[in-house]
């Protein structure tokens, strides 16, 4: 883009972890590579097991499959470029590549916020209205909730990314982050961005805080229903079905809210990098571990799938 005498920006430089020594960057590469592979294998395994096993065809596992697809997308958007910056020192990213990375980051992020809210609603109906649960959470309703969650990523990603990359960039092209997130990229713009920042705040409220409030409301109802249960076994079962989802929500939303809802002056670039690592790299790896290790149905289904696979391979 050429604006008067301003410099044309055709690529950006990701500062990433370049301040660290070569040895530390090599260690980070190995760590991120392991996390990346574990994330892909874990989420693919969740998708295969919950699809193949007939006992895991309930709405909860339908939403879990969608969550695993989202986590795989999140990882593919962020981690391969991070690995490239660490091992071959390729810190440049094209103008189009930066816009594409930011678009899909917004898309998967907004979709995951809404999907986590849909999963909380599913648990709320299962515990608070168990007799009507099969009717309320039928296949059509589940498909509509999942489709709405995925679709929610399109408007926020399209508006945010198009608006940011329609601004003029004057020449500084060093993005102080390990991927093209909006705050470090918008800091390079040579124009008044106050209107965009208001829109970004509104999008944050709509796609992060509003689903989070829906989740809180669902769990308030769940806790109220659990306390009214007379049997201890019922309370234990209800708690176990919600604990995995609640842990995932805490990990994802805790770091996302700290990253995007704090005053800009209180957030250091290095602190934002660490927080971003949590919800873009670490949480997608932990989700399949949380849902498999804390869920007896998933562990039993995994054993059945392994036994069937081994049995099919025998002559």
XYZ file of C-alpha atoms in Angstrom:
315
model
C 0.000 0.000 0.000
C 1.380 3.444 -0.927
C 0.164 6.509 0.954
C 1.973 9.682 -0.130
C 5.600 9.467 0.930
C 5.027 6.597 3.369
C 6.906 3.351 2.945
C 5.200 0.416 1.282
C 4.857 -2.474 3.715
C 4.879 -5.824 1.925
C 5.832 -7.979 4.882
C 6.041 -7.980 8.654
C 8.724 -9.246 11.025
C 7.553 -11.294 14.004
C 9.739 -10.434 16.982
C 8.581 -13.687 18.587
C 11.268 -14.989 20.970
C 14.266 -13.500 19.159
C 15.518 -11.833 22.370
C 16.310 -15.269 23.797
C 19.615 -17.068 23.245
C 19.975 -19.687 20.513
C 20.055 -22.456 23.115
C 16.796 -21.323 24.722
C 15.154 -20.985 21.316
C 16.200 -24.548 20.482
C 14.676 -25.780 23.749
C 11.481 -23.834 23.029
C 11.357 -25.391 19.558
C 11.485 -28.903 21.035
C 8.880 -27.999 23.667
C 6.488 -26.451 21.141
C 7.005 -29.331 18.712
C 6.071 -31.850 21.411
C 3.044 -29.770 22.425
C 2.023 -29.430 18.765
C 2.196 -33.173 18.107
C 0.427 -34.053 21.366
C -2.311 -31.525 20.554
C -2.912 -32.895 17.072
C -2.830 -36.548 18.147
C -4.963 -35.949 21.244
C -7.693 -34.015 19.468
C -7.731 -36.364 16.463
C -8.042 -39.268 18.903
C -10.989 -37.589 20.653
C -12.704 -37.087 17.269
C -12.114 -40.694 16.176
C -13.149 -42.286 19.484
C -16.316 -40.213 19.953
C -17.270 -40.891 16.328
C -16.532 -44.617 16.292
C -18.005 -45.640 19.649
C -21.793 -45.952 19.750
C -21.872 -45.156 23.484
C -20.489 -41.662 22.859
C -23.203 -40.301 20.564
C -24.796 -37.949 23.100
C -24.886 -34.157 22.589
C -21.997 -33.672 25.048
C -19.634 -35.679 22.835
C -21.005 -34.089 19.677
C -19.936 -30.701 21.044
C -16.634 -32.187 22.234
C -15.871 -33.290 18.666
C -16.540 -29.754 17.448
C -14.264 -28.373 20.163
C -11.477 -30.724 19.057
C -11.837 -29.542 15.439
C -11.556 -25.942 16.656
C -8.464 -26.704 18.729
C -6.780 -28.350 15.760
C -7.534 -25.262 13.663
C -6.189 -22.972 16.381
C -2.940 -24.943 16.491
C -2.482 -25.078 12.711
C -2.899 -21.302 12.473
C -0.366 -20.406 15.174
C 2.191 -23.107 15.972
C 3.803 -23.989 12.588
C 4.910 -20.381 12.095
C 6.219 -20.235 15.674
C 8.271 -23.379 15.006
C 9.648 -21.784 11.853
C 10.747 -18.656 13.685
C 12.544 -20.761 16.295
C 14.344 -23.358 14.173
C 15.145 -21.625 10.870
C 14.883 -18.049 12.148
C 12.286 -17.243 9.487
C 10.666 -14.330 11.309
C 9.151 -12.657 8.256
C 5.535 -13.059 7.272
C 3.958 -11.560 4.170
C 1.274 -8.875 4.342
C -1.300 -11.383 3.053
C 0.049 -14.123 5.323
C -0.285 -11.882 8.373
C -3.860 -10.960 7.414
C -4.729 -14.630 6.831
C -3.272 -15.707 10.170
C -5.153 -12.949 11.995
C -8.404 -13.792 10.195
C -8.382 -17.449 11.210
C -7.204 -16.607 14.726
C -10.275 -14.379 15.158
C -12.483 -16.969 13.477
C -11.466 -19.905 15.661
C -11.319 -17.766 18.812
C -14.850 -16.372 18.453
C -16.218 -19.789 17.462
C -14.644 -21.431 20.504
C -16.102 -18.827 22.881
C -19.593 -19.510 21.536
C -19.102 -23.289 21.449
C -18.046 -23.336 25.110
C -21.262 -21.452 25.912
C -23.277 -24.026 23.939
C -21.570 -26.826 25.879
C -22.471 -25.118 29.166
C -26.101 -24.847 28.033
C -26.087 -28.555 27.172
C -24.853 -29.453 30.675
C -27.381 -27.067 32.215
C -30.303 -28.742 30.438
C -28.977 -32.240 31.248
C -28.808 -31.510 34.975
C -31.638 -29.010 35.512
C -34.229 -30.574 33.183
C -33.188 -34.215 32.651
C -36.653 -35.497 31.672
C -36.923 -33.060 28.744
C -33.238 -33.251 27.846
C -33.643 -35.643 24.854
C -36.342 -33.359 23.413
C -34.575 -30.030 24.021
C -31.142 -31.247 22.909
C -32.176 -33.273 19.893
C -29.955 -33.691 16.852
C -31.403 -30.675 15.093
C -30.936 -28.402 18.110
C -27.351 -29.585 18.599
C -26.553 -29.056 14.919
C -28.037 -25.546 15.049
C -26.037 -24.619 18.153
C -22.820 -25.958 16.631
C -23.479 -24.199 13.305
C -24.237 -20.923 15.095
C -20.971 -21.248 17.039
C -18.926 -21.829 13.883
C -20.734 -19.082 11.961
C -20.129 -16.543 14.740
C -16.455 -16.543 13.811
C -17.076 -15.197 10.298
C -18.415 -11.684 11.041
C -15.886 -10.836 13.742
C -12.966 -12.208 11.690
C -14.075 -10.463 8.499
C -14.780 -7.061 10.065
C -11.718 -6.981 12.330
C -9.192 -8.194 9.755
C -10.515 -6.133 6.841
C -10.609 -2.989 8.956
C -7.090 -3.428 10.361
C -5.467 -4.095 6.992
C -7.254 -1.196 5.319
C -5.231 1.189 7.525
C -1.980 2.695 6.208
C 1.289 1.269 7.531
C 4.102 3.833 7.521
C 7.132 1.621 7.472
C 7.808 0.097 10.925
C 6.940 -3.537 10.411
C 8.191 -5.339 13.535
C 5.265 -7.119 15.217
C 6.159 -7.581 18.882
C 4.486 -10.970 19.187
C 4.869 -14.561 17.974
C 1.829 -14.290 15.673
C -0.223 -11.561 14.003
C -2.556 -10.523 16.793
C -4.471 -7.262 16.471
C -2.908 -5.125 19.283
C 0.739 -5.394 18.123
C -0.261 -4.992 14.455
C -2.535 -1.997 15.083
C 0.380 -0.363 16.935
C 2.160 -0.091 13.550
C -0.685 1.838 11.900
C -0.113 5.477 10.919
C -3.690 6.704 11.340
C -6.288 7.385 13.992
C -7.488 3.978 15.219
C -9.820 5.183 17.986
C -12.987 4.163 16.103
C -11.557 0.707 15.418
C -10.601 0.314 19.080
C -14.201 1.076 20.084
C -15.413 -1.558 17.630
C -12.806 -4.019 18.950
C -14.034 -3.390 22.503
C -17.622 -4.041 21.396
C -16.520 -7.265 19.670
C -14.681 -8.332 22.826
C -17.812 -7.799 24.912
C -19.994 -9.608 22.374
C -17.771 -12.609 21.625
C -15.810 -13.050 24.877
C -17.662 -11.512 27.810
C -21.240 -12.244 26.685
C -20.637 -16.004 26.149
C -18.717 -16.020 29.436
C -21.743 -14.514 31.214
C -23.963 -17.160 29.592
C -21.618 -19.840 30.929
C -21.699 -18.299 34.400
C -25.501 -18.174 34.273
C -25.641 -21.831 33.246
C -23.393 -22.893 36.102
C -25.368 -20.861 38.627
C -28.431 -22.879 37.602
C -26.415 -26.115 37.678
C -25.100 -25.421 41.192
C -28.585 -24.572 42.382
C -29.921 -27.862 40.954
C -27.024 -29.883 42.420
C -27.574 -28.474 45.919
C -31.232 -29.491 45.727
C -30.392 -33.109 44.828
C -31.162 -35.446 47.754
C -28.766 -38.247 46.799
C -24.991 -37.908 47.124
C -24.492 -40.139 44.055
C -26.508 -37.749 41.918
C -24.434 -34.814 43.125
C -21.205 -36.691 42.372
C -22.302 -37.644 38.862
C -23.497 -34.117 38.063
C -20.233 -32.640 39.324
C -18.127 -35.083 37.317
C -19.947 -34.291 34.062
C -19.329 -30.564 34.513
C -15.847 -30.485 36.026
C -13.963 -31.099 32.754
C -15.855 -28.393 30.891
C -15.489 -25.961 33.790
C -11.728 -26.536 33.878
C -11.426 -25.935 30.108
C -13.509 -22.757 30.387
C -11.352 -21.488 33.249
C -8.135 -22.069 31.288
C -9.391 -20.519 28.057
C -11.395 -17.586 29.369
C -9.062 -16.735 32.228
C -6.117 -16.020 29.947
C -8.239 -14.525 27.121
C -9.932 -12.024 29.455
C -6.595 -11.068 31.027
C -5.173 -10.514 27.539
C -7.948 -8.527 25.873
C -9.878 -6.908 28.730
C -7.061 -5.273 30.687
C -6.109 -1.597 30.255
C -3.402 -1.336 27.607
C -1.046 0.492 29.969
C -0.994 -2.411 32.422
C -0.034 -5.067 29.877
C 3.622 -5.582 28.925
C 4.386 -7.203 25.540
C 6.228 -10.090 27.213
C 3.344 -10.667 29.621
C 0.883 -10.760 26.731
C 3.067 -13.295 24.941
C 2.982 -15.607 27.957
C -0.791 -15.253 28.330
C -1.278 -15.816 24.598
C 0.818 -18.980 24.775
C -1.630 -20.328 27.326
C -4.809 -20.150 25.231
C -3.247 -20.625 21.779
C -0.746 -23.410 22.496
C -1.168 -24.950 25.962
C -4.973 -25.082 26.336
C -5.572 -26.908 22.996
C -3.142 -29.583 24.219
C -4.763 -29.881 27.650
C -8.361 -30.175 26.417
C -8.168 -33.792 25.150
C -6.125 -34.755 28.232
C -8.708 -33.201 30.562
C -11.662 -34.803 28.790
C -10.038 -38.236 28.540
C -8.359 -38.564 31.942
C -11.325 -37.150 33.862
C -14.004 -38.977 31.877
C -14.561 -42.687 32.507
C -16.812 -43.026 29.429
C -14.088 -41.723 27.101
C -11.471 -44.001 28.694
C -13.782 -47.022 28.373
C -14.569 -46.145 24.746
C -10.861 -45.752 23.985
C -10.213 -49.229 25.395
C -13.037 -50.686 23.263
C -11.727 -49.014 20.111
C -8.179 -50.282 20.781
C -9.423 -53.828 21.444
C -11.555 -53.794 18.266
C -8.603 -52.498 16.252
C -6.249 -55.135 17.653
C -8.857 -57.832 17.121
C -9.355 -56.804 13.497
C -5.619 -56.997 12.872
C -5.315 -60.582 14.114
C -5.311 -63.235 11.351
